[in-house]
Structure formats: structure tokens, C-alpha cells
Coordinates of C-alpha atoms in Angstrom, one line a residue:
M1 CA 0.1 0.1 0.1
A2 CA 1.5 3.2 -1.2
R3 CA 2.1 5.9 1.5
R4 CA 0.3 9.3 1.5
P5 CA 2.5 12.3 1.1
L6 CA 2.7 14.6 4.4
P7 CA 0.4 17.8 4.2
R8 CA 2.3 20.6 2.6
I9 CA 2.5 22.7 5.8
L10 CA 4.4 19.7 7.8
S11 CA 6.8 19.2 4.9
S12 CA 8.1 23.2 5.0
G13 CA 7.3 23.8 8.5
S14 CA 10.9 23.3 9.4
A15 CA 12.1 26.0 6.8
Q16 CA 9.2 28.7 7.7
I17 CA 10.2 27.8 11.7
A18 CA 14.0 29.1 10.7
R19 CA 12.8 31.7 9.0
S20 CA 10.8 33.0 11.8
R21 CA 13.4 32.5 14.4
E22 CA 15.8 34.6 11.8
I23 CA 13.3 37.3 11.7
A24 CA 12.5 37.2 15.3
R25 CA 16.5 37.6 16.2
T26 CA 16.8 40.6 13.6
A27 CA 14.1 42.6 15.1
A28 CA 15.5 41.7 18.6
D29 CA 19.0 42.9 18.0
S30 CA 17.5 46.0 16.2
A31 CA 15.5 46.8 19.5
T32 CA 18.6 46.4 21.4
D33 CA 20.3 49.2 19.3
V34 CA 17.5 51.0 19.7
L35 CA 16.9 50.8 23.3
H36 CA 20.5 50.4 24.6
P37 CA 20.8 53.8 26.2
L38 CA 17.2 53.1 28.3
I39 CA 18.6 49.9 28.6
T40 CA 21.8 51.0 30.4
V41 CA 20.0 53.8 32.7
T42 CA 17.9 50.8 33.9
R43 CA 20.6 48.6 34.9
G44 CA 22.2 51.5 36.7
L45 CA 19.1 52.7 38.3
R46 CA 18.9 49.1 39.6
K47 CA 22.3 49.3 41.0
L48 CA 22.2 52.1 42.8
A49 CA 18.9 51.4 44.2
A50 CA 20.6 47.8 45.2
A51 CA 23.5 50.2 46.8
A52 CA 20.7 52.4 48.8
R53 CA 19.1 49.3 50.3
A54 CA 22.5 47.6 51.3
R55 CA 23.5 51.0 52.5
W56 CA 20.4 51.4 54.7
A57 CA 20.8 48.0 55.9
A58 CA 23.8 48.7 57.3
T59 CA 23.0 51.8 59.1
P60 CA 22.3 51.4 62.8
K61 CA 18.7 51.7 64.0
E62 CA 19.6 54.6 66.2
R63 CA 20.9 56.6 63.0
R64 CA 18.4 56.0 60.7
G65 CA 15.9 59.1 61.7
P66 CA 19.1 61.6 61.2
T67 CA 19.5 59.9 58.5
L68 CA 16.1 60.4 57.1
F69 CA 15.9 64.0 58.2
L70 CA 18.9 64.8 56.6
V71 CA 18.0 63.3 53.2
A72 CA 14.2 64.7 53.5
A73 CA 16.2 68.3 54.0
V74 CA 18.1 67.7 50.9
V75 CA 15.3 66.7 48.9
L76 CA 13.5 70.0 50.0
A77 CA 16.6 71.7 49.1
V78 CA 17.0 70.7 45.6
V79 CA 12.9 71.2 45.1
L80 CA 13.4 75.0 46.4
M81 CA 16.6 75.7 44.2
P82 CA 15.4 77.2 40.6
Y83 CA 16.0 74.2 38.4
G84 CA 16.8 72.1 41.3
P85 CA 14.7 69.0 40.0
L86 CA 15.7 69.3 36.8
F87 CA 19.3 69.6 37.9
A88 CA 18.7 66.7 40.3
L89 CA 17.1 64.2 37.2
V90 CA 20.1 64.9 35.0
T91 CA 22.2 63.8 38.3
L92 CA 20.7 60.9 38.8
M93 CA 20.3 59.7 34.9
G94 CA 23.8 60.8 34.7
A95 CA 25.1 58.6 37.5
A96 CA 22.5 55.7 36.4
A97 CA 24.4 55.8 32.9
W98 CA 27.6 55.4 34.8
K99 CA 26.9 53.0 36.8
G100 CA 24.9 50.8 34.2
R101 CA 27.9 50.8 31.6
E102 CA 29.1 47.3 30.2
R103 CA 32.2 46.5 31.6
P104 CA 34.6 44.6 29.8
V105 CA 34.3 40.9 30.2
V106 CA 37.0 39.6 32.6
R107 CA 38.1 35.9 31.1
T108 CA 38.0 33.3 33.8
G109 CA 38.8 30.4 31.9
P110 CA 41.8 29.2 30.0
D111 CA 42.1 30.2 26.2
E112 CA 42.6 26.9 23.2
A113 CA 46.4 27.3 23.7
E114 CA 46.2 27.0 27.6
L115 CA 43.5 24.4 27.7
A116 CA 46.1 22.0 25.1
R117 CA 49.0 22.9 27.4
L118 CA 46.9 21.8 30.3
K119 CA 45.2 18.3 28.4
G120 CA 48.8 17.6 28.0
L121 CA 50.2 18.0 31.2
Y122 CA 47.3 15.5 32.4
E123 CA 47.9 12.8 29.8
A124 CA 51.6 13.2 30.7
L125 CA 50.9 12.7 34.3
V126 CA 48.6 9.5 33.5
P127 CA 51.5 7.3 33.7
Y128 CA 52.7 8.4 37.1
F129 CA 49.9 8.9 38.9
S130 CA 47.7 5.8 37.8
V131 CA 47.2 2.1 38.3
P132 CA 45.2 -0.5 36.3
E133 CA 43.8 -1.7 40.0
D134 CA 42.0 1.8 40.3
P135 CA 38.1 1.3 39.6
A136 CA 37.8 5.2 39.6
P137 CA 40.7 6.4 38.4
L138 CA 41.5 10.2 38.9
F139 CA 44.5 10.2 35.9
A140 CA 43.3 8.3 32.7
H141 CA 44.0 8.6 29.3
G142 CA 41.1 10.9 27.5
G143 CA 39.8 11.6 31.0
D144 CA 38.7 15.2 32.7
W145 CA 41.7 16.9 33.7
S146 CA 39.7 19.6 35.4
G147 CA 39.5 17.2 38.3
A148 CA 43.2 16.9 39.0
L149 CA 44.4 20.5 37.7
D150 CA 42.0 22.7 39.7
E151 CA 44.2 25.7 39.9
Y152 CA 46.5 27.4 37.0
A153 CA 47.9 30.2 36.4
F154 CA 49.8 31.4 32.7
D155 CA 52.3 34.0 32.0
Q156 CA 52.2 36.4 28.6
D157 CA 53.8 33.3 26.6
G158 CA 51.5 30.9 27.6
R159 CA 53.7 28.9 29.7
P160 CA 52.2 27.5 33.3
T161 CA 53.6 29.9 36.3
R162 CA 51.5 27.9 39.0
L163 CA 50.0 24.7 38.7
R164 CA 48.0 22.8 41.7
I165 CA 47.7 19.1 41.1
A166 CA 45.5 16.5 43.2
Y167 CA 46.9 13.1 43.3
P168 CA 45.3 9.6 44.1
P169 CA 46.2 8.7 47.7
Y170 CA 48.5 5.9 46.8
F171 CA 51.2 7.7 45.0
T172 CA 54.4 7.0 46.9
D173 CA 55.1 11.1 47.7
G174 CA 57.5 10.1 50.4
E175 CA 60.1 8.8 48.2
P176 CA 62.3 11.4 46.8
A177 CA 62.7 9.2 43.7
A178 CA 59.6 9.2 42.7
R179 CA 58.8 13.0 43.3
A180 CA 61.9 13.7 41.4
R181 CA 60.7 11.8 38.1
V182 CA 56.8 13.9 38.5
E183 CA 58.9 17.3 39.1
Q184 CA 61.5 16.5 36.2
L185 CA 58.4 15.9 33.9
L186 CA 56.6 18.9 35.1
R187 CA 59.6 21.3 34.5
A188 CA 60.4 19.7 30.8
K189 CA 56.5 20.3 29.9
S190 CA 56.0 23.6 31.4
G191 CA 59.6 24.9 30.1
R192 CA 63.0 25.1 30.9
G193 CA 65.0 28.2 31.9
R194 CA 62.8 28.8 35.1
E195 CA 63.4 27.8 38.7
Y196 CA 60.2 26.0 40.1
L197 CA 59.4 25.4 43.7
F198 CA 57.5 22.3 44.3
D199 CA 55.6 22.1 47.4
W200 CA 54.3 18.5 48.5
D201 CA 51.2 18.5 51.0
E202 CA 51.6 14.8 51.7
E203 CA 48.3 15.0 53.9
G204 CA 46.2 16.5 51.4
N205 CA 47.5 14.7 48.3
R206 CA 48.3 17.9 46.5
L207 CA 51.4 19.5 44.6
V208 CA 51.6 23.2 44.2
M209 CA 54.2 23.8 41.1
S210 CA 55.0 27.8 41.4
V211 CA 57.8 29.5 39.2
L212 CA 59.7 31.5 41.3
P213 CA 61.1 35.3 39.7
P214 CA 64.9 35.9 39.9
L215 CA 66.6 37.4 42.5
P216 CA 67.5 40.9 42.2
T217 CA 71.0 41.8 41.8
T218 CA 70.7 45.4 42.4
V219 CA 72.0 45.4 45.8
A220 CA 75.9 46.4 46.1
A221 CA 78.3 46.1 48.5
Q222 CA 77.8 48.7 51.5
R223 CA 77.2 49.1 55.2
F224 CA 74.2 46.4 56.3
V225 CA 72.8 47.3 59.5
T226 CA 73.8 44.5 62.0
V227 CA 75.0 44.0 65.3
P228 CA 78.5 42.6 65.9
G229 CA 79.1 38.9 65.5
E230 CA 76.3 39.1 62.8
T231 CA 77.4 38.7 58.8
V232 CA 75.1 39.4 56.0
L233 CA 76.0 36.5 53.3
G234 CA 73.4 37.7 51.0
F235 CA 69.4 38.0 50.2
T236 CA 66.9 35.6 49.4
D237 CA 63.1 35.0 49.0
A238 CA 60.7 37.3 51.5
D239 CA 59.1 34.1 52.7
A240 CA 62.2 32.0 53.5
V241 CA 63.5 34.3 56.2
Q242 CA 61.5 36.6 59.0
R243 CA 64.5 39.3 59.2
T244 CA 64.9 42.3 56.7
V245 CA 67.8 44.4 56.4
P246 CA 67.5 48.3 55.0
V247 CA 69.9 48.6 51.7
V248 CA 70.3 51.2 49.2
T249 CA 69.2 49.8 45.7
A250 CA 69.5 51.4 42.1
D251 CA 65.7 52.0 42.5
G252 CA 66.4 53.7 45.9
A253 CA 66.0 52.2 49.5
E254 CA 63.7 49.2 50.7
D255 CA 63.8 46.3 53.5
A256 CA 65.2 43.6 51.5
P257 CA 65.1 39.6 53.1
A258 CA 68.6 38.9 54.3
V259 CA 70.5 35.7 55.2
V260 CA 72.0 36.5 57.9
W261 CA 75.2 34.4 59.4
R262 CA 75.8 34.5 63.4
T263 CA 79.8 34.0 64.2
G264 CA 81.1 34.1 67.8
P265 CA 81.4 31.7 70.6
R266 CA 77.4 31.3 70.7
S267 CA 77.3 30.4 67.0
T268 CA 76.7 26.8 66.2
E269 CA 77.8 27.6 62.7
P270 CA 81.6 29.2 63.6
H271 CA 82.8 28.5 60.2
L272 CA 81.7 28.6 56.3
L273 CA 82.5 26.8 53.7
A274 CA 82.2 28.3 49.7
V275 CA 81.7 26.3 46.6
G276 CA 81.2 27.4 43.2
Q277 CA 82.4 27.3 39.4
P278 CA 84.8 29.9 37.8
G279 CA 83.6 33.4 38.0
S280 CA 80.4 32.4 39.9
G281 CA 81.3 34.6 42.8
T282 CA 83.1 33.1 45.7
T283 CA 85.6 35.9 46.0
S284 CA 83.2 38.7 45.6
L285 CA 81.2 36.9 48.9
L286 CA 85.0 37.2 50.5
R287 CA 85.9 40.4 50.1
S288 CA 82.0 41.6 51.5
L289 CA 82.6 39.0 54.0
A290 CA 86.1 41.0 54.6
L291 CA 84.5 44.7 54.3
Q292 CA 82.1 43.8 56.8
A293 CA 84.5 42.2 59.3
L294 CA 86.8 45.1 59.6
P295 CA 84.9 47.8 61.5
H296 CA 85.0 45.2 64.3
G297 CA 87.8 42.9 63.7
D298 CA 90.8 42.2 62.3
V299 CA 91.2 40.0 58.8
L300 CA 93.9 37.5 57.6
I301 CA 93.4 36.7 54.1
V302 CA 95.5 34.0 51.9
E303 CA 95.1 33.9 48.2
G304 CA 95.7 30.6 46.6
T305 CA 95.3 31.8 42.9
G306 CA 98.1 34.6 43.3
S307 CA 95.9 36.8 40.8
G308 CA 95.6 39.8 43.2
E309 CA 91.9 39.9 43.7
Y310 CA 92.4 41.1 47.3
A311 CA 95.2 44.1 46.6
C312 CA 92.2 46.6 47.9
L313 CA 93.1 45.3 51.0
V314 CA 96.5 45.6 51.2
G315 CA 98.0 48.0 54.0
R316 CA 94.8 48.8 55.3
E317 CA 93.6 49.1 59.0
G318 CA 92.8 45.6 60.6
V319 CA 94.3 43.9 57.4
L320 CA 97.3 41.4 59.1
G321 CA 98.3 40.0 55.9
V322 CA 97.2 39.5 52.2
E323 CA 99.4 36.7 51.2
S324 CA 99.1 34.7 47.9
A325 CA 102.7 32.8 48.1
L326 CA 103.1 29.4 49.4
S327 CA 105.9 30.7 52.1
G328 CA 104.2 33.8 53.0
A329 CA 100.8 31.5 53.3
L330 CA 102.5 28.8 55.8
G331 CA 103.9 31.8 57.5
C332 CA 100.3 33.9 58.1
L333 CA 98.8 30.0 58.9
Q334 CA 101.2 29.4 61.3
W335 CA 100.9 32.7 62.8
A336 CA 97.1 32.1 63.2
V337 CA 97.6 28.8 64.7
Q338 CA 99.8 30.4 67.4
E339 CA 97.5 33.3 68.0
T340 CA 94.7 31.2 68.6
E341 CA 96.4 28.8 71.0
R342 CA 97.5 32.2 72.7
R343 CA 93.7 33.5 73.1
L344 CA 92.9 30.5 74.2
I345 CA 95.2 30.1 77.1
A346 CA 94.6 34.0 77.9
A347 CA 91.0 33.3 78.0
N348 CA 91.6 30.1 80.5
R349 CA 94.1 32.1 82.8
A350 CA 91.4 35.0 83.1
R351 CA 88.5 32.6 84.0
Q352 CA 90.5 31.0 86.8
A353 CA 91.2 34.0 88.0
G354 CA 87.4 35.4 88.2
E355 CA 88.6 38.3 85.9
P356 CA 86.9 38.9 82.1
A357 CA 88.8 37.8 79.1
P358 CA 91.0 40.1 77.9
E359 CA 90.2 42.7 75.4
D360 CA 92.6 41.2 72.6
T361 CA 90.9 38.0 72.7
R362 CA 87.8 39.2 72.2
R363 CA 88.4 41.2 69.2
P364 CA 87.2 38.8 66.2
L365 CA 90.0 37.3 63.6
W366 CA 88.6 36.4 60.4
I367 CA 90.9 34.0 58.3
L368 CA 89.5 33.5 54.4
V369 CA 91.3 31.6 52.4
D370 CA 90.6 31.1 49.0
R371 CA 91.4 28.2 46.5
P372 CA 93.6 26.3 49.2
G373 CA 94.0 23.3 46.9
V374 CA 96.3 25.3 44.7
L375 CA 98.7 26.1 47.5
G376 CA 98.4 22.4 48.7
H377 CA 99.6 21.3 44.8
L378 CA 102.5 23.6 45.2
A379 CA 103.3 22.4 48.8
A380 CA 103.3 19.0 47.3
A381 CA 105.6 19.7 44.5
E382 CA 108.2 21.4 46.9
G383 CA 107.8 18.7 49.7
R384 CA 106.3 21.2 52.2
P385 CA 103.5 20.8 54.6
D386 CA 99.9 21.4 53.2
P387 CA 98.4 24.8 54.5
Q388 CA 95.3 23.3 55.3
E389 CA 96.7 21.1 57.9
L390 CA 97.6 24.6 59.7
L391 CA 93.9 25.5 59.6
Q392 CA 93.0 22.2 62.0
V393 CA 93.7 24.1 65.3
P394 CA 91.6 27.3 63.9
L395 CA 88.7 25.2 63.3
R396 CA 88.4 23.2 66.0
H397 CA 89.1 25.8 68.8
G398 CA 88.1 29.1 66.6
R399 CA 85.1 29.5 68.1
A400 CA 86.1 29.8 72.0
A401 CA 88.7 32.1 70.5
H402 CA 86.6 34.3 68.2
V403 CA 88.7 33.0 65.4
T404 CA 86.2 32.6 62.1
V405 CA 87.3 30.4 59.3
V406 CA 86.2 31.1 56.0
V407 CA 87.5 28.7 53.1
A408 CA 86.4 29.0 48.9
E409 CA 87.3 26.4 46.6
Q410 CA 86.1 25.4 43.2
F411 CA 83.8 22.5 42.4
D412 CA 87.0 20.7 40.5
S413 CA 89.1 21.1 43.6
V414 CA 86.7 20.2 45.9
D415 CA 87.8 16.6 46.7
T416 CA 91.2 18.2 47.8
L417 CA 89.6 19.8 50.9
H418 CA 90.8 18.0 54.1
E419 CA 88.2 16.3 56.1
T420 CA 88.4 18.8 59.1
V421 CA 87.6 21.4 57.0
R422 CA 84.9 19.8 55.9
T423 CA 83.6 19.0 59.1
H424 CA 84.0 21.7 61.0
T425 CA 82.6 24.4 58.3
R426 CA 78.7 23.9 58.9
A427 CA 77.7 26.9 57.2
R428 CA 77.7 26.5 53.6
V429 CA 77.3 28.0 50.3
V430 CA 76.9 26.7 46.7
L431 CA 77.6 29.4 44.1
G432 CA 76.6 29.5 40.3
P433 CA 75.2 26.5 38.4
A434 CA 75.6 23.0 39.3
P435 CA 73.5 19.8 39.0
A436 CA 71.1 18.9 41.8
D437 CA 73.1 16.5 43.6
R438 CA 76.3 18.2 43.4
I439 CA 74.9 21.2 45.5
A440 CA 73.0 18.4 48.0
W441 CA 76.8 16.9 48.5
V442 CA 78.0 20.4 49.3
L443 CA 74.8 21.7 51.4
G444 CA 74.2 18.0 52.8
A445 CA 70.4 18.6 51.7
E446 CA 68.7 19.0 48.3
P447 CA 67.4 22.7 47.2
H448 CA 64.1 23.0 47.8
T449 CA 63.8 24.6 43.9
T450 CA 65.2 23.6 40.7
P451 CA 68.9 24.9 39.8
V452 CA 68.8 26.6 36.5
P453 CA 71.6 26.6 33.6
H454 CA 72.3 30.2 33.7
V455 CA 72.7 32.3 36.9
P456 CA 74.4 35.8 37.4
P457 CA 77.2 36.2 39.5
G458 CA 76.7 35.7 43.2
R459 CA 73.5 33.4 42.6
G460 CA 73.5 30.3 44.6
Y461 CA 72.1 28.7 47.6
A462 CA 72.8 28.8 51.4
R463 CA 72.6 26.4 54.2
L464 CA 73.3 27.3 58.0
G465 CA 74.0 24.2 60.0
T466 CA 70.8 22.1 59.5
G467 CA 68.4 24.7 58.8
P468 CA 66.8 24.7 55.3
V469 CA 68.5 25.6 52.0
L470 CA 68.1 29.2 51.1
R471 CA 68.0 30.7 47.6
L472 CA 71.1 33.4 47.9
Q473 CA 72.1 36.3 46.1
V474 CA 75.6 37.8 47.1
P475 CA 75.9 41.6 47.5
A476 CA 77.7 42.8 44.4
T477 CA 81.5 43.3 45.8
P478 CA 83.8 43.3 42.9
D479 CA 87.6 44.2 42.5
P480 CA 87.9 48.0 42.5
Y481 CA 91.1 48.3 40.6
D482 CA 89.6 45.9 37.8
D483 CA 89.0 47.7 34.5
A484 CA 85.5 45.5 33.9
T485 CA 84.3 47.0 37.1
S486 CA 81.2 49.5 36.8
E487 CA 81.8 53.0 38.5
T488 CA 79.3 52.9 40.8
H489 CA 80.5 49.3 42.1
R490 CA 83.9 50.6 42.2
Q491 CA 82.9 53.6 44.0
A492 CA 80.5 51.4 46.6
V493 CA 83.7 49.2 47.4
L494 CA 86.1 52.0 47.8
Q495 CA 84.2 53.6 50.3
L496 CA 83.9 50.6 52.4
L497 CA 87.8 50.1 52.6
P498 CA 89.6 51.5 55.7
E499 CA 92.6 53.9 55.5
R500 CA 95.8 52.9 54.6
L501 CA 98.5 52.5 57.5
P502 CA 101.6 54.6 56.9
A503 CA 104.8 53.0 55.8
V504 CA 106.5 52.1 59.2
T505 CA 110.5 51.7 58.3
A506 CA 112.7 50.6 61.2
P507 CA 116.8 51.2 60.4
L508 CA 118.8 47.9 61.2
E509 CA 121.2 48.3 63.9
K510 CA 124.8 45.8 63.7
I511 CA 124.9 44.0 66.6
P512 CA 128.2 44.6 68.6
E513 CA 130.8 41.4 67.8
S514 CA 131.2 41.3 71.7
A515 CA 127.6 40.6 72.5
A516 CA 126.9 37.2 73.7
P517 CA 124.1 35.3 72.0
P518 CA 120.9 34.9 73.7
A519 CA 120.3 31.8 75.4
A520 CA 117.8 29.3 73.6
V521 CA 114.7 29.5 74.7
P522 CA 111.5 26.9 73.7
E523 CA 109.4 28.6 71.7
P524 CA 106.1 28.9 73.3
L525 CA 102.6 28.4 72.0
A526 CA 101.0 31.6 73.4
E527 CA 103.8 34.1 72.1
P528 CA 103.0 34.0 68.1
A529 CA 105.5 35.4 65.6
A530 CA 104.4 38.6 64.0
P531 CA 102.3 38.2 60.4
P532 CA 104.3 38.9 57.4
H533 CA 102.5 42.4 57.0
P534 CA 101.1 44.6 59.3
A535 CA 101.4 43.9 63.3
P536 CA 98.4 42.8 64.8
R537 CA 96.7 45.7 66.7
H538 CA 96.7 44.0 70.0
T539 CA 99.6 43.3 72.5
P540 CA 101.0 39.7 72.7
V541 CA 99.6 38.0 76.2
P542 CA 102.7 35.7 77.5
A543 CA 101.6 32.1 78.1
E544 CA 104.1 31.3 80.4
G545 CA 105.1 33.6 83.3

């Protein structure tokens, strides 16, 4: 049996309906364009009324009566004014039009490029955060990424700067190897060349990845506001330390978060070891420490490279010597050993007598040794003792004698450091680019951020004892005699240098032949020999009566 054709109205109804919808949409758009000012004013009046209602609800009951009286007085004054009602109406319409204007739409979700990157990160994390036995996996290929990546932010280039990831409870977030695999993946997928901070919340099964801004390099050498016994190693992140120091930068004065190192008898980290690559800023760190120590103590410098990086300190007040030759370095360190022993004996005698320690034993003595491995090679070639062997006494007993030892070495020679140096230098600094495992080997703990391959001089990490690993930027303290130094930094360093001591020359007197030679006296440990260059500023205290 042949089917009957559909009625004409039913066969052509869809086209008529579509045409009617198009006509209605066009009419609505035209009406919206014509009535747009009226719609804007109406929207503004509605917002003004809502604001007035909220203000009236927030007004205390005891103040509503005076408020009504004030409003009525204003309305009456406007009505009695010439053209007052017209002026009030125009003002109200203008305020309503301004309040009801259309504001630009704020984008709250990711765009297409950001959405594609989030989906790519989600798919890449599936093998790490899923197991076949999970009946309802949070991470699955082709799954919903919004449930796992619930917070995100991007920079102008479309790379994520903050990412909050929810992972399943069975992930082994307590194992460093499992964490390292996830962090390496996120760093590779989010963009290399930036420093990332990974914050693992093991209780809430959340991982927050954020990009850290580079530390500012605008702080130069200057007088920092510290007390005697405190030294500023550099500056770090604002949320890493609780103390700020007022500094002067190229942009003006500000308070910068500082890494403060405390030395002296009450310090648990009385000595420091700085390790870095060539040109990383370890020498600038030692210069900065010397300039901060000179106002309150004496400084003895042993330079293994012999490049004259500390020539600006030669002959300055408070600088006992700057030696780069092997013989001079051995003489200086031998004097430092005897001086440490003398201070210990003098302080012990004062305590036994119930008296305070002598003033010269309380004056800080800083021993700065740059590249001792080079001097060790020279000493081995000449059959002489290694200068590091002479550092054992200052390192072991320096805290009680107000003696601080700072050793700087490069990564390629760090294996030449003696066990005593590595054991007693509990304050550690690593400067320059280095792999995370080498940084952890020097500091004793892994850095909380991912090291970057290219950093400015003086940039690295610091750890004081068993404390946390902190990012560090050393104040710019270049050699003022270097031609490549900027004039601003040169003047900053020169202003901190002490006055030069006048050259003292004593004529040699001829000893008469008839004079009997002095009797041989055993060399006491507490009466040190004079250093090669300027004599110490204190009077030696004999150890024996």
C-alpha cells in the first residue's frame, strides 16, 4: 500500500520556523540597539537602588532617624532651588548611565592554547598517577583534566606559572625518587630555563608547582644594619626568612630579606665553606665578608690563585696580611695557629682568676682562605706541609677564641679539601650553576627549587647548619681595581675600605761582636710570631710567667 504524502504545511514547516527565528533575532537585535541607552539607565538605576538598600540595611537603627531627616532636607533644598529638580534628574540619569555601563568581560577560563597545554600535562601525568587496579582513576587517558588540575596560572607566553595538582592517595609521595620523576616531567613540559618550586602536601595529596622570580641583583656592597657578630651573606626570598635589612639599591631604599650568618662563641656554625664554579662569585663573597668584618675585627687573607683579587685590602687598617705565595701563606697560617692558642690560654687564665677575658682575645679574627687546593699542590711539589693542615687548630678551637675561618674552593678541586675543613665548616654556600646532586653533596640537603643552567654572578644557595636550604644572591662586591668594574660598584667598594696604614720602616742596627748570643728559649705556643705584613693591633699576652 502506497504511503500518503505529508501535508504541505508539515513538509515545509522547518524552513518557515527557521526563517521566523531569524526574523525574530534580527528584530531583537534592532530593538536592543535602539533601546540600549534606556537599558543602560535602567540597569544603573537598579544597581543604585540595590546599593542604597544595602547602605540602609547597614545603618544602625539609632542613626536611621537623623539619616532620613538629612535626606528629606536635601530633597527639600533641591526642590526649592531654581531648576533644582531638573538638575537632580540629570545628575541621577548620569549616575545611572555610568553605573549601568557595560564593563569588559574578564576571562576566567583558559584559552585554546592554555587548554591544550593543560590537557597535555594531564596526559603526561597519567603513567605516574594511575594504576590498573584503580576502579575510578583520577588520571586516565582521555579523562577529565579539570578534576586533577584545579588551579592554574599562565604568563604572557602561555607557559604555566602556577599549577595545583591533586594526585591519588596511593602515589608514593614519600619517596624522593618518585617525587623527582614527577618534578622532572613538569619542568620539561612547563618550560626549561626557569626556577620552579614544588610544594608537596602529603596530607592533602596536593602538589603545587610555582615559578619563582629571579632574585634581584641591584644590591651592592654597603654598610648593613647588623650588630657585631652578624654578617650578611646575601639576600633571599621574602617568605624564606623572618628578618629584613634596609638596603640602598639602584631603585632607592627598601627592606630586603637577608641571610644573616652569626659567628662567635655562641654560634653553632662558626666557620663557612663556599664552593662554586669559576666566575660564580666566591671571591666577591669573601671580599664582602672582609669588608663587613673590618669595622669590628682583624682580617687575615690567604689567596691561592695569586691573581691579586684582594690587592685593594693590602695595607689597610685591620688587615693583618694578604698572602698569595706559599711561604707567606704558611707563615700567616702558622701565626694564626699560635694566635688561636694564645687566645685560648689567656682566656682560660682570666676565667681561673675570676676576671673577664682580655680585650685582645675578644676582638674577632677572620681567616679568609681562597683556593687552598692550589697551595696544596705547590706544597706537595716542594715537599712542604699542606696549608690546610694549619687550619685544624683555628677550625677546632676558633669558636671559643673568636676566630672565624672562611674557605672558598671550586668544584673541580673540592675533593682536595681535608676532612677537618669539611667537618667543621657547618655553614655552606654554593654559587653558580651546578646539578642538584652536587649542590646536595655540598650543602647536605637538596635545594627546594630546581637549579637553572644560567645564573648571574653571586647567585646560588646557602645553608646554615641543619637549617633549610635558601636561595642566595651575594651583594655585588667586585675588585675596585678591575677595569671591567662599573664606576658605581667601584665607588661602593672604595667607600667601605678602611684607611691605609702609614709605612713604618725601622733601621737595622749592627750587633756588636762582643755581645753574647741570647740563650735558646723554647718557642711558647701562646706567644705568636708577627705576621708577614702589618703587625697585629693588640699586645701579645705571654702564656707562661
